[in-house]
mmCIF file of C-alpha atoms in Angstrom:
data_model
loop_
_atom_site.group_PDB
_atom_site.id
_atom_site.type_symbol
_atom_site.label_atom_id
_atom_site.label_comp_id
_atom_site.label_asym_id
_atom_site.label_seq_id
_atom_site.Cartn_x
_atom_site.Cartn_y
_atom_site.Cartn_z
ATOM 1 C CA TYR X 1373 83.489 101.936 117.364
ATOM 2 C CA ALA X 1374 80.136 102.873 119.164
ATOM 3 C CA ASP X 1375 76.657 102.300 118.662
ATOM 4 C CA ASP X 1376 74.085 104.409 119.390
ATOM 5 C CA ARG X 1377 74.177 102.519 122.719
ATOM 6 C CA GLY X 1378 77.788 103.118 123.967
ATOM 7 C CA ARG X 1379 78.554 99.866 123.724
ATOM 8 C CA ILE X 1380 82.498 99.615 121.911
ATOM 9 C CA PHE X 1381 83.322 97.550 119.528
ATOM 10 C CA GLU X 1382 85.735 95.582 117.797
ATOM 11 C CA HIS X 1383 86.522 95.941 114.344
ATOM 12 C CA PRO X 1384 87.339 93.208 112.999
ATOM 13 C CA PHE X 1385 89.954 94.279 110.532
ATOM 14 C CA LEU X 1386 90.556 98.564 110.465
ATOM 15 C CA ARG X 1387 92.851 99.019 112.914
ATOM 16 C CA MET X 1388 93.522 101.917 114.815
ATOM 17 C CA ALA X 1389 93.452 105.336 114.031
ATOM 18 C CA GLY X 1390 94.780 109.135 115.233
ATOM 19 C CA PHE X 1391 94.494 112.772 114.045
ATOM 20 C CA SER X 1392 96.416 115.359 113.435
ATOM 21 C CA GLY X 1393 94.873 118.479 113.893
ATOM 22 C CA SER X 1394 92.237 117.706 110.937
ATOM 23 C CA GLU X 1395 94.917 115.527 109.166
ATOM 24 C CA PRO X 1396 96.172 111.352 110.181
ATOM 25 C CA PHE X 1397 99.222 111.288 111.134
ATOM 26 C CA PRO X 1398 100.477 107.777 111.896
ATOM 27 C CA VAL X 1399 100.199 106.128 115.699
ATOM 28 C CA GLU X 1400 103.704 104.592 116.298
ATOM 29 C CA GLU X 1401 104.407 101.854 119.422
ATOM 30 C CA PRO X 1402 106.052 104.859 121.104
ATOM 31 C CA ASP X 1403 103.028 106.746 121.175
ATOM 32 C CA LEU X 1404 101.031 104.240 122.427
ATOM 33 C CA VAL X 1405 100.736 103.325 126.708
ATOM 34 C CA PRO X 1406 97.499 101.955 128.513
ATOM 35 C CA VAL X 1407 94.410 103.154 129.733
ATOM 36 C CA PRO X 1408 94.755 103.455 132.931
ATOM 37 C CA GLU X 1409 91.689 102.273 135.205
ATOM 38 C CA PHE X 1410 90.725 105.552 136.312
ATOM 39 C CA SER X 1411 90.579 107.239 133.141
ATOM 40 C CA LYS X 1412 87.513 107.744 130.526
ATOM 41 C CA LEU X 1413 85.714 106.325 127.785
ATOM 42 C CA PHE X 1414 83.627 108.873 125.935
ATOM 43 C CA PHE X 1415 81.436 107.950 121.765
ATOM 44 C CA LEU X 1416 80.881 111.115 119.774
ATOM 45 C CA PRO X 1417 77.390 110.732 119.004
ATOM 46 C CA GLY X 1418 77.329 111.819 115.087
ATOM 47 C CA ARG X 1419 80.881 110.676 114.089
ATOM 48 C CA PRO X 1420 82.251 108.072 112.358
ATOM 49 C CA PRO X 1421 85.373 106.378 113.381
ATOM 50 C CA VAL X 1422 88.055 106.347 110.776
ATOM 51 C CA GLY X 1423 90.277 103.143 110.752
ATOM 52 C CA VAL X 1424 92.921 102.212 108.870
ATOM 53 C CA ASN X 1425 92.454 99.414 106.335
ATOM 54 C CA PRO X 1426 95.268 97.072 106.334
ATOM 55 C CA ASP X 1427 94.231 95.630 102.939
ATOM 56 C CA PRO X 1428 94.904 97.780 100.186
ATOM 57 C CA GLY X 1429 96.041 99.655 103.319
ATOM 58 C CA GLY X 1430 95.160 103.522 103.779
ATOM 59 C CA TYR X 1431 92.252 105.302 105.594
ATOM 60 C CA GLU X 1432 88.168 104.227 105.960
ATOM 61 C CA VAL X 1433 85.401 106.318 107.233
ATOM 62 C CA LEU X 1434 83.644 103.364 108.952
ATOM 63 C CA GLU X 1435 79.738 105.247 108.532
ATOM 64 C CA GLU X 1436 77.763 101.581 109.449
ATOM 65 C CA VAL X 1437 78.183 98.114 110.091
ATOM 66 C CA ARG X 1438 75.797 95.467 109.177
ATOM 67 C CA VAL X 1439 73.921 93.836 112.732
ATOM 68 C CA GLY X 1440 72.173 89.914 111.245
ATOM 69 C CA ARG X 1441 69.994 92.358 109.216
ATOM 70 C CA ARG X 1442 70.122 95.974 109.545
ATOM 71 C CA MET X 1443 72.910 98.187 109.002
ATOM 72 C CA ARG X 1444 73.494 99.903 111.843
ATOM 73 C CA PRO X 1445 75.956 103.519 112.783
ATOM 74 C CA CYS X 1446 78.482 103.809 113.455
ATOM 75 C CA HIS X 1447 80.499 106.398 116.789
ATOM 76 C CA ALA X 1448 84.549 107.206 117.515
ATOM 77 C CA VAL X 1449 85.319 106.053 120.457
ATOM 78 C CA ALA X 1450 88.123 108.597 122.573
ATOM 79 C CA ALA X 1451 89.283 108.017 126.265
ATOM 80 C CA PHE X 1452 90.319 111.127 128.253
ATOM 81 C CA LEU X 1453 93.297 110.321 130.674
ATOM 82 C CA GLU X 1454 94.616 110.248 133.834
ATOM 83 C CA PRO X 1455 96.188 113.508 134.822
ATOM 84 C CA GLY X 1456 99.886 113.299 133.990
ATOM 85 C CA ILE X 1457 99.318 112.115 130.832
ATOM 86 C CA VAL X 1458 100.002 113.617 127.412
ATOM 87 C CA ARG X 1459 98.207 112.778 124.642
ATOM 88 C CA THR X 1460 100.205 112.713 121.411
ATOM 89 C CA HIS X 1461 97.242 111.501 118.678
ATOM 90 C CA LEU X 1462 93.593 113.436 118.628
ATOM 91 C CA PRO X 1463 90.661 110.756 118.040
ATOM 92 C CA ALA X 1464 90.195 109.387 114.467
ATOM 93 C CA SER X 1465 86.404 110.378 113.808
ATOM 94 C CA ASP X 1466 85.276 111.815 110.424
ATOM 95 C CA CYS X 1467 83.269 115.496 111.871
ATOM 96 C CA ARG X 1468 80.967 117.027 108.745
ATOM 97 C CA GLY X 1469 77.915 115.480 110.237
ATOM 98 C CA LYS X 1470 78.255 116.633 113.401
ATOM 99 C CA ALA X 1471 74.529 117.044 116.025
ATOM 100 C CA CYS X 1472 76.472 118.796 118.698
ATOM 101 C CA THR X 1473 79.593 120.055 120.737
ATOM 102 C CA LEU X 1474 81.246 117.872 122.811
ATOM 103 C CA PRO X 1475 81.493 118.670 126.094
ATOM 104 C CA SER X 1476 84.841 120.419 127.567
ATOM 105 C CA TRP X 1477 86.984 116.672 127.604
ATOM 106 C CA ALA X 1478 90.935 116.237 126.291
ATOM 107 C CA TYR X 1479 89.513 113.644 123.707
ATOM 108 C CA THR X 1480 92.510 110.739 122.823
ATOM 109 C CA ALA X 1481 92.783 108.097 119.898
ATOM 110 C CA VAL X 1482 92.103 104.907 121.781
ATOM 111 C CA GLY X 1483 92.049 102.002 120.121
ATOM 112 C CA PHE X 1484 91.736 97.905 122.237
ATOM 113 C CA ARG X 1485 94.511 95.150 121.241
ATOM 114 C CA ASP X 1486 95.483 92.781 123.884
ATOM 115 C CA ASP X 1487 92.514 92.896 126.043
ATOM 116 C CA ARG X 1488 92.508 96.212 126.984
ATOM 117 C CA TYR X 1489 92.602 99.187 125.919
ATOM 118 C CA TRP X 1490 95.801 101.775 124.651
ATOM 119 C CA ALA X 1491 95.392 104.900 123.838
ATOM 120 C CA ALA X 1492 98.117 107.606 121.996
ATOM 121 C CA GLY X 1493 100.343 109.353 124.714
ATOM 122 C CA PHE X 1494 102.968 109.201 127.307
ATOM 123 C CA ARG X 1495 103.039 110.141 130.553
ATOM 124 C CA VAL X 1496 105.022 113.394 131.570
ATOM 125 C CA GLU X 1497 104.989 113.299 135.199
ATOM 126 C CA ASP X 1498 104.419 110.242 137.268
ATOM 127 C CA ASN X 1499 102.517 111.576 140.855
ATOM 128 C CA PRO X 1500 101.371 110.051 142.981
ATOM 129 C CA ARG X 1501 100.138 112.898 145.388
ATOM 130 C CA TRP X 1502 97.096 113.460 141.572
ATOM 131 C CA ASP X 1503 96.840 109.658 140.978
ATOM 132 C CA PRO X 1504 92.815 109.132 141.312
ATOM 133 C CA ARG X 1505 93.473 106.053 143.431
ATOM 134 C CA ASN X 1506 94.127 108.517 146.351
ATOM 135 C CA TYR X 1507 91.239 110.781 146.483
ATOM 136 C CA ASP X 1508 88.356 107.557 148.161
ATOM 137 C CA ASP X 1509 84.911 109.862 149.139
ATOM 138 C CA ARG X 1510 84.789 106.908 151.213
ATOM 139 C CA GLU X 1511 87.349 109.004 153.573
ATOM 140 C CA LEU X 1512 86.106 112.161 151.757
ATOM 141 C CA VAL X 1513 83.547 111.960 153.791
ATOM 142 C CA PRO X 1514 84.615 111.828 157.150
ATOM 143 C CA ALA X 1515 87.218 114.488 156.569
ATOM 144 C CA MET X 1516 84.717 116.653 155.067
ATOM 145 C CA GLU X 1517 82.736 116.251 158.429
ATOM 146 C CA SER X 1518 85.468 116.590 160.619
ATOM 147 C CA PHE X 1519 86.492 119.965 158.663
ATOM 148 C CA ARG X 1520 83.006 121.091 158.794
ATOM 149 C CA VAL X 1521 83.126 121.215 162.605
ATOM 150 C CA ASP X 1522 85.606 124.254 163.005
ATOM 151 C CA HIS X 1523 84.862 125.720 159.278
ATOM 152 C CA ALA X 1524 82.385 127.649 157.967
ATOM 153 C CA GLY X 1525 81.507 130.741 155.280
ATOM 154 C CA PRO X 1526 80.413 130.337 151.736
ATOM 155 C CA LEU X 1527 83.491 129.665 150.980
ATOM 156 C CA VAL X 1528 83.682 126.403 152.664
ATOM 157 C CA GLU X 1529 80.263 125.656 150.629
ATOM 158 C CA HIS X 1530 81.604 126.157 148.149
ATOM 159 C CA LEU X 1531 83.976 123.852 148.066
ATOM 160 C CA SER X 1532 82.890 121.642 149.582
ATOM 161 C CA HIS X 1533 80.419 121.596 146.515
ATOM 162 C CA CYS X 1534 83.413 121.745 144.136
ATOM 163 C CA ALA X 1535 85.227 118.983 146.241
ATOM 164 C CA ALA X 1536 81.261 116.602 145.979
ATOM 165 C CA VAL X 1537 80.077 117.081 143.159
ATOM 166 C CA ASN X 1538 82.192 118.231 140.692
ATOM 167 C CA HIS X 1539 85.276 115.804 142.141
ATOM 168 C CA CYS X 1540 88.407 118.313 142.181
ATOM 169 C CA PHE X 1541 91.056 116.811 143.815
ATOM 170 C CA ALA X 1542 92.048 120.635 144.693
ATOM 171 C CA ALA X 1543 89.291 120.687 146.690
ATOM 172 C CA LYS X 1544 89.066 117.193 148.040
ATOM 173 C CA ASN X 1545 92.279 117.971 149.692
ATOM 174 C CA LEU X 1546 91.240 121.003 151.982
ATOM 175 C CA PHE X 1547 89.406 118.831 153.177
ATOM 176 C CA LEU X 1548 91.950 115.376 153.184
ATOM 177 C CA ARG X 1549 94.627 118.519 154.793
ATOM 178 C CA ARG X 1550 96.679 117.749 152.678
ATOM 179 C CA TRP X 1551 99.116 118.816 149.333
ATOM 180 C CA GLU X 1552 97.558 121.167 146.826
ATOM 181 C CA ALA X 1553 94.597 123.373 147.730
ATOM 182 C CA PRO X 1554 92.687 125.638 146.350
ATOM 183 C CA LEU X 1555 90.968 128.898 146.780
ATOM 184 C CA PRO X 1556 88.647 130.957 144.159
ATOM 185 C CA VAL X 1557 87.911 134.110 144.743
ATOM 186 C CA SER X 1558 87.164 136.095 140.798
ATOM 187 C CA ARG X 1559 83.294 136.041 139.587
ATOM 188 C CA ALA X 1560 84.505 138.104 137.033
ATOM 189 C CA CYS X 1561 86.981 137.984 133.247
ATOM 190 C CA ASN X 1562 88.561 139.086 130.857
ATOM 191 C CA ALA X 1563 88.504 137.267 128.614
ATOM 192 C CA ALA X 1564 86.024 134.166 126.752
ATOM 193 C CA CYS X 1565 87.738 131.905 126.030
ATOM 194 C CA LEU X 1566 86.105 128.631 123.707
ATOM 195 C CA GLY X 1567 87.064 126.086 126.442
ATOM 196 C CA CYS X 1568 86.467 128.352 129.538
ATOM 197 C CA LEU X 1569 85.195 125.381 132.404
ATOM 198 C CA SER X 1570 82.995 127.385 133.780
ATOM 199 C CA LEU X 1571 80.958 129.760 131.587
ATOM 200 C CA GLN X 1572 79.451 128.445 128.609
ATOM 201 C CA PRO X 1573 76.913 130.379 125.508
ATOM 202 C CA GLU X 1574 73.353 129.246 125.924
ATOM 203 C CA ASP X 1575 74.092 127.900 122.651
ATOM 204 C CA GLY X 1576 77.284 125.558 123.859
ATOM 205 C CA CYS X 1577 77.854 122.587 125.656
ATOM 206 C CA GLU X 1578 77.445 123.005 129.521
ATOM 207 C CA ALA X 1579 80.724 123.763 131.680
ATOM 208 C CA SER X 1580 82.258 121.805 133.417
ATOM 209 C CA HIS X 1581 81.839 123.900 136.856
ATOM 210 C CA GLN X 1582 79.763 126.096 138.714
ATOM 211 C CA ARG X 1583 81.591 129.906 138.788
ATOM 212 C CA ILE X 1584 81.757 131.268 142.549
ATOM 213 C CA SER X 1585 78.402 133.056 142.458
ATOM 214 C CA PHE X 1586 80.436 135.712 145.750
ATOM 215 C CA VAL X 1587 83.494 137.589 146.478
ATOM 216 C CA PRO X 1588 85.293 135.732 149.422
ATOM 217 C CA SER X 1589 86.240 137.588 152.523
ATOM 218 C CA VAL X 1590 89.731 138.419 153.627
ATOM 219 C CA ASP X 1591 89.304 136.194 157.343
ATOM 220 C CA GLU X 1592 87.835 133.588 155.403
ATOM 221 C CA ILE X 1593 90.581 133.314 152.508
ATOM 222 C CA VAL X 1594 93.334 133.926 155.152
ATOM 223 C CA GLU X 1595 91.618 131.120 158.170
ATOM 224 C CA LEU X 1596 91.599 128.014 155.046
ATOM 225 C CA ALA X 1597 95.129 130.440 153.959
ATOM 226 C CA VAL X 1598 96.791 129.783 157.008
ATOM 227 C CA GLY X 1599 95.711 126.512 158.572
ATOM 228 C CA HIS X 1600 96.083 124.696 154.869
ATOM 229 C CA LEU X 1601 99.813 125.700 154.740
ATOM 230 C CA GLU X 1602 100.746 125.422 158.557
ATOM 231 C CA ALA X 1603 99.260 121.621 158.525
ATOM 232 C CA SER X 1604 99.631 119.814 155.319
ATOM 233 C CA GLU X 1605 102.156 118.322 154.268
ATOM 234 C CA ARG X 1606 104.232 119.528 150.951
ATOM 235 C CA ALA X 1607 101.130 122.604 151.546
ATOM 236 C CA ILE X 1608 100.011 124.571 148.210
ATOM 237 C CA VAL X 1609 97.772 127.756 148.180
ATOM 238 C CA SER X 1610 95.970 128.037 145.253
ATOM 239 C CA PHE X 1611 94.352 131.527 143.922
ATOM 240 C CA GLY X 1612 92.784 130.728 140.289
ATOM 241 C CA GLN X 1613 90.208 128.332 140.052
ATOM 242 C CA GLY X 1614 88.000 125.969 136.790
ATOM 243 C CA CYS X 1615 84.990 127.036 139.078
ATOM 244 C CA GLU X 1616 86.248 131.105 138.616
ATOM 245 C CA GLY X 1617 86.591 134.245 135.811
ATOM 246 C CA GLU X 1618 90.366 135.625 136.133
ATOM 247 C CA PRO X 1619 91.533 136.085 139.706
ATOM 248 C CA LEU X 1620 94.103 139.446 138.134
ATOM 249 C CA THR X 1621 90.260 140.894 137.989
ATOM 250 C CA GLU X 1622 90.110 141.014 142.255
ATOM 251 C CA HIS X 1623 94.594 141.788 142.069
ATOM 252 C CA GLU X 1624 93.614 143.653 146.072
ATOM 253 C CA LEU X 1625 91.650 141.370 147.580
ATOM 254 C CA ILE X 1626 94.175 138.952 146.440
ATOM 255 C CA ALA X 1627 97.238 140.632 147.825
ATOM 256 C CA GLU X 1628 95.447 141.746 150.878
ATOM 257 C CA SER X 1629 95.611 138.125 151.609
ATOM 258 C CA VAL X 1630 98.997 137.505 150.368
ATOM 259 C CA ARG X 1631 100.338 139.594 153.302
ATOM 260 C CA ALA X 1632 98.279 138.479 155.962
ATOM 261 C CA ILE X 1633 98.617 134.755 154.740
ATOM 262 C CA ARG X 1634 102.538 135.656 155.335
ATOM 263 C CA GLU X 1635 102.274 137.305 158.738
ATOM 264 C CA ARG X 1636 101.094 134.336 160.340
ATOM 265 C CA THR X 1637 102.892 132.264 158.580
ATOM 266 C CA PRO X 1638 105.973 131.606 156.486
ATOM 267 C CA ARG X 1639 104.953 127.663 155.905
ATOM 268 C CA GLY X 1640 104.032 126.563 152.698
ATOM 269 C CA THR X 1641 102.961 127.295 148.935
ATOM 270 C CA ILE X 1642 101.084 130.684 147.555
ATOM 271 C CA ASN X 1643 100.993 130.360 143.354
ATOM 272 C CA LEU X 1644 99.432 131.785 141.515
ATOM 273 C CA ASN X 1645 96.949 130.664 138.115
ATOM 274 C CA THR X 1646 96.664 133.169 135.672
ATOM 275 C CA ASN X 1647 95.862 134.296 132.323
ATOM 276 C CA GLY X 1648 98.913 136.703 132.840
ATOM 277 C CA SER X 1649 97.280 139.625 131.272
ATOM 278 C CA LEU X 1650 97.779 143.353 133.518
ATOM 279 C CA PRO X 1651 101.416 143.038 135.084
ATOM 280 C CA ASP X 1652 101.187 145.587 136.744
ATOM 281 C CA ARG X 1653 98.900 143.589 138.979
ATOM 282 C CA VAL X 1654 100.447 140.089 138.791
ATOM 283 C CA GLN X 1655 103.943 142.912 140.509
ATOM 284 C CA ARG X 1656 101.888 143.501 143.565
ATOM 285 C CA ILE X 1657 100.013 140.791 144.466
ATOM 286 C CA ALA X 1658 104.701 139.009 143.530
ATOM 287 C CA GLU X 1659 105.114 141.660 146.075
ATOM 288 C CA ALA X 1660 102.666 141.105 149.068
ATOM 289 C CA GLY X 1661 104.900 137.354 149.587
ATOM 290 C CA LEU X 1662 103.144 135.453 146.278
ATOM 291 C CA ASP X 1663 106.083 132.282 145.729
ATOM 292 C CA SER X 1664 104.436 130.816 142.704
ATOM 293 C CA ILE X 1665 102.701 131.552 139.496
ATOM 294 C CA ARG X 1666 101.179 129.521 136.783
ATOM 295 C CA ILE X 1667 100.217 131.451 133.387
ATOM 296 C CA SER X 1668 98.332 129.828 130.756
ATOM 297 C CA LEU X 1669 98.692 130.063 127.721
ATOM 298 C CA ASN X 1670 97.669 127.743 124.297
ATOM 299 C CA SER X 1671 100.391 129.400 122.038
ATOM 300 C CA PRO X 1672 102.176 131.930 122.150
ATOM 301 C CA ARG X 1673 101.553 133.400 118.541
ATOM 302 C CA SER X 1674 99.595 135.670 118.580
ATOM 303 C CA ASP X 1675 96.972 135.662 116.487
ATOM 304 C CA PHE X 1676 96.663 131.374 117.412
ATOM 305 C CA TYR X 1677 96.263 133.382 121.169
ATOM 306 C CA ARG X 1678 93.222 136.018 120.951
ATOM 307 C CA ALA X 1679 91.706 132.984 118.986
ATOM 308 C CA TYR X 1680 91.270 130.713 122.120
ATOM 309 C CA TYR X 1681 91.367 132.881 124.221
ATOM 310 C CA ARG X 1682 89.105 136.183 122.881
ATOM 311 C CA PRO X 1683 90.913 138.590 124.888
ATOM 312 C CA ARG X 1684 89.334 142.466 126.171
ATOM 313 C CA GLY X 1685 91.392 144.975 126.969
ATOM 314 C CA TYR X 1686 95.006 142.834 126.815
ATOM 315 C CA ASP X 1687 97.636 140.475 124.914
ATOM 316 C CA LEU X 1688 99.788 138.619 124.595
ATOM 317 C CA GLU X 1689 102.046 140.481 124.468
ATOM 318 C CA ASP X 1690 100.991 141.675 128.023
ATOM 319 C CA VAL X 1691 100.840 137.832 129.831
ATOM 320 C CA LEU X 1692 105.006 137.663 127.843
ATOM 321 C CA ALA X 1693 105.612 140.867 130.157
ATOM 322 C CA SER X 1694 103.481 139.095 133.258
ATOM 323 C CA ALA X 1695 105.644 135.911 133.434
ATOM 324 C CA GLY X 1696 109.395 137.451 132.973
ATOM 325 C CA LEU X 1697 108.272 140.291 135.421
ATOM 326 C CA ALA X 1698 107.497 137.275 137.935
ATOM 327 C CA ARG X 1699 110.517 135.591 137.192
ATOM 328 C CA GLU X 1700 112.478 138.579 137.268
ATOM 329 C CA MET X 1701 110.743 139.400 141.718
ATOM 330 C CA GLY X 1702 112.472 135.590 142.130
ATOM 331 C CA LEU X 1703 108.597 134.059 141.501
ATOM 332 C CA TYR X 1704 108.919 130.121 140.683
ATOM 333 C CA THR X 1705 107.412 130.743 137.512
ATOM 334 C CA MET X 1706 105.578 128.437 135.065
ATOM 335 C CA ILE X 1707 103.558 128.276 132.214
ATOM 336 C CA ASN X 1708 100.395 125.999 132.167
ATOM 337 C CA TYR X 1709 100.964 125.755 127.402
ATOM 338 C CA LEU X 1710 97.696 123.422 127.172
ATOM 339 C CA VAL X 1711 98.371 121.085 124.222
ATOM 340 C CA PHE X 1712 96.761 120.001 121.261
ATOM 341 C CA PRO X 1713 97.771 118.066 119.189
ATOM 342 C CA GLY X 1714 98.880 119.825 115.371
ATOM 343 C CA VAL X 1715 98.660 123.395 117.224
ATOM 344 C CA SER X 1716 101.626 123.030 119.793
ATOM 345 C CA ASP X 1717 103.677 120.391 117.649
ATOM 346 C CA THR X 1718 104.389 122.416 114.692
ATOM 347 C CA GLU X 1719 106.969 123.574 113.655
ATOM 348 C CA ALA X 1720 106.282 126.977 113.346
ATOM 349 C CA GLU X 1721 104.937 127.240 117.165
ATOM 350 C CA LEU X 1722 108.006 125.830 118.311
ATOM 351 C CA ASP X 1723 109.921 127.917 117.005
ATOM 352 C CA ALA X 1724 107.347 131.226 118.148
ATOM 353 C CA LEU X 1725 107.733 128.975 122.161
ATOM 354 C CA GLU X 1726 110.864 128.782 121.803
ATOM 355 C CA LYS X 1727 111.785 132.357 121.779
ATOM 356 C CA ALA X 1728 109.612 132.718 124.382
ATOM 357 C CA ILE X 1729 110.841 130.998 127.147
ATOM 358 C CA GLU X 1730 114.171 132.999 126.323
ATOM 359 C CA ARG X 1731 112.173 135.801 127.060
ATOM 360 C CA THR X 1732 110.666 135.273 129.216
ATOM 361 C CA GLY X 1733 113.243 132.622 131.290
ATOM 362 C CA VAL X 1734 110.227 130.102 133.467
ATOM 363 C CA GLN X 1735 111.203 127.860 134.675
ATOM 364 C CA PHE X 1736 108.881 125.065 135.078
ATOM 365 C CA LEU X 1737 106.298 123.762 131.389
ATOM 366 C CA HIS X 1738 103.558 122.636 132.167
ATOM 367 C CA LEU X 1739 101.660 119.894 129.317
ATOM 368 C CA LYS X 1740 98.044 120.131 129.487
ATOM 369 C CA ASN X 1741 96.107 118.788 127.266
ATOM 370 C CA LEU X 1742 93.423 121.476 125.456
ATOM 371 C CA CYS X 1743 89.760 119.789 127.346
ATOM 372 C CA ILE X 1744 88.302 121.257 124.195
ATOM 373 C CA ASP X 1745 85.310 119.856 121.132
ATOM 374 C CA PRO X 1746 88.543 119.564 119.159
ATOM 375 C CA GLN X 1747 86.592 120.689 115.525
ATOM 376 C CA LEU X 1748 85.346 123.872 118.207
ATOM 377 C CA TYR X 1749 89.126 124.265 118.671
ATOM 378 C CA LEU X 1750 90.415 123.900 114.978
ATOM 379 C CA SER X 1751 87.485 125.878 113.454
ATOM 380 C CA HIS X 1752 88.398 128.411 115.081
ATOM 381 C CA MET X 1753 92.638 128.052 114.598
ATOM 382 C CA PRO X 1754 94.310 130.239 111.966
ATOM 383 C CA PRO X 1755 95.983 127.674 109.138
ATOM 384 C CA ASP X 1756 99.712 126.904 109.501
ATOM 385 C CA PRO X 1757 101.059 124.971 106.397
ATOM 386 C CA SER X 1758 104.410 124.516 109.112
ATOM 387 C CA PRO X 1759 105.565 120.834 109.331
ATOM 388 C CA VAL X 1760 104.050 118.520 112.325
ATOM 389 C CA LEU X 1761 106.773 117.383 114.962
ATOM 390 C CA GLY X 1762 104.164 115.241 116.596
ATOM 391 C CA MET X 1763 104.114 115.583 120.834
ATOM 392 C CA ARG X 1764 107.095 113.673 121.917
ATOM 393 C CA GLY X 1765 108.963 115.690 118.802
ATOM 394 C CA MET X 1766 108.109 118.976 120.516
ATOM 395 C CA VAL X 1767 108.992 116.860 123.050
ATOM 396 C CA SER X 1768 112.385 115.842 122.727
ATOM 397 C CA ARG X 1769 112.773 119.767 120.710
ATOM 398 C CA LEU X 1770 112.276 121.620 124.120
ATOM 399 C CA THR X 1771 114.307 118.846 125.876
ATOM 400 C CA ARG X 1772 117.014 119.923 123.970
ATOM 401 C CA ALA X 1773 116.566 123.558 123.661
ATOM 402 C CA PHE X 1774 116.661 123.808 126.727
ATOM 403 C CA PRO X 1775 117.970 121.345 129.401
ATOM 404 C CA ARG X 1776 117.748 123.003 132.709
ATOM 405 C CA LEU X 1777 113.754 123.763 131.935
ATOM 406 C CA SER X 1778 111.210 121.523 133.660
ATOM 407 C CA LEU X 1779 108.374 120.159 131.779
ATOM 408 C CA GLY X 1780 105.219 117.956 133.347
ATOM 409 C CA TYR X 1781 101.934 118.201 134.249
ATOM 410 C CA PHE X 1782 101.038 119.588 138.394
ATOM 411 C CA ASN X 1783 102.168 122.988 140.554
ATOM 412 C CA GLN X 1784 104.860 122.443 142.178
ATOM 413 C CA PRO X 1785 106.035 123.622 146.008
ATOM 414 C CA VAL X 1786 108.937 125.947 146.687
ATOM 415 C CA ARG X 1787 108.475 125.435 149.822
ATOM 416 C CA ASP X 1788 108.547 123.944 152.955
#
């Protein structure tokens, strides 16, 4: 638990608890991983922690503790884990008196044992290309200076801010001339996602990123993309980033850019991250020379999908149609499945997910922790009385049902 200053303490006898949705869910030994050094710890203001009282047993809310002669309020603590780890449990806390909406992070249950922190999660992909240890800003700053000698323009300026201020790993890759680099293009979106990273209502939490405020030119897009694909190891350039809206709203610009890129180089992977809302536009971009597509989805159930994405002018059926179309056209097709304990791992959800995978034939399922205030998300989700299997149970069931389906966390290069 934490005090009002965010200092973290270990309770003398209450044990770690975790939530699935809004209910306690047993934390078992296989659920625990040591918190990696580049993870973050947060305290949750106004949300007292819930622990397990070993004697007589059961869950207990820790609202305050005595320090000397005074009683001091307690706040729950959460971890935000390094990329590649899927959380299994939400922080156990009493949210009835919550004072604010939390910023958009993937809050994870955390405890303390053997002189170190432990979090509820499991690693689904170990990829050194996204290891935080490979993103030292002491290397980034001179790389940015060197890059800007040869490249200038509004898109370079925008991505410089993303790399240096927002610490976007993909943006850093552009300047370090390696791996996956971003090509944001869209100011607009046809959804109003609860957890949007680049645009939040005034009464919500602060957005994580500053949305791009201009439309880049084809010339600048092509220059940056070709340079990256030609010079970088395992190179990917991706349209559709956290610092923009929906790239399909700029489908003509993307199609023209992809076509021009492929006229200049056959190397590397051109990828599109999208909500998949407009199948006809997906087709036009695919015909221009796209290699892979990653379509985001929080649920294959329409009521859950609408509650989070709040789509305008499209629906879940269009999203699934885009995935099936992309697969038919030969694209490496991925679903960016935004997972959330207590929602993604119910029997009803998995029944619907298996049907969607069978229908679309997708090849890769990203298990991406949904970054959002847990209470905000749960307050918008429809009720689901079906049994919870747990996040590890979800993975076991998917692995048995689809032995050829790849499960992971990161985009994959599909061309040299």
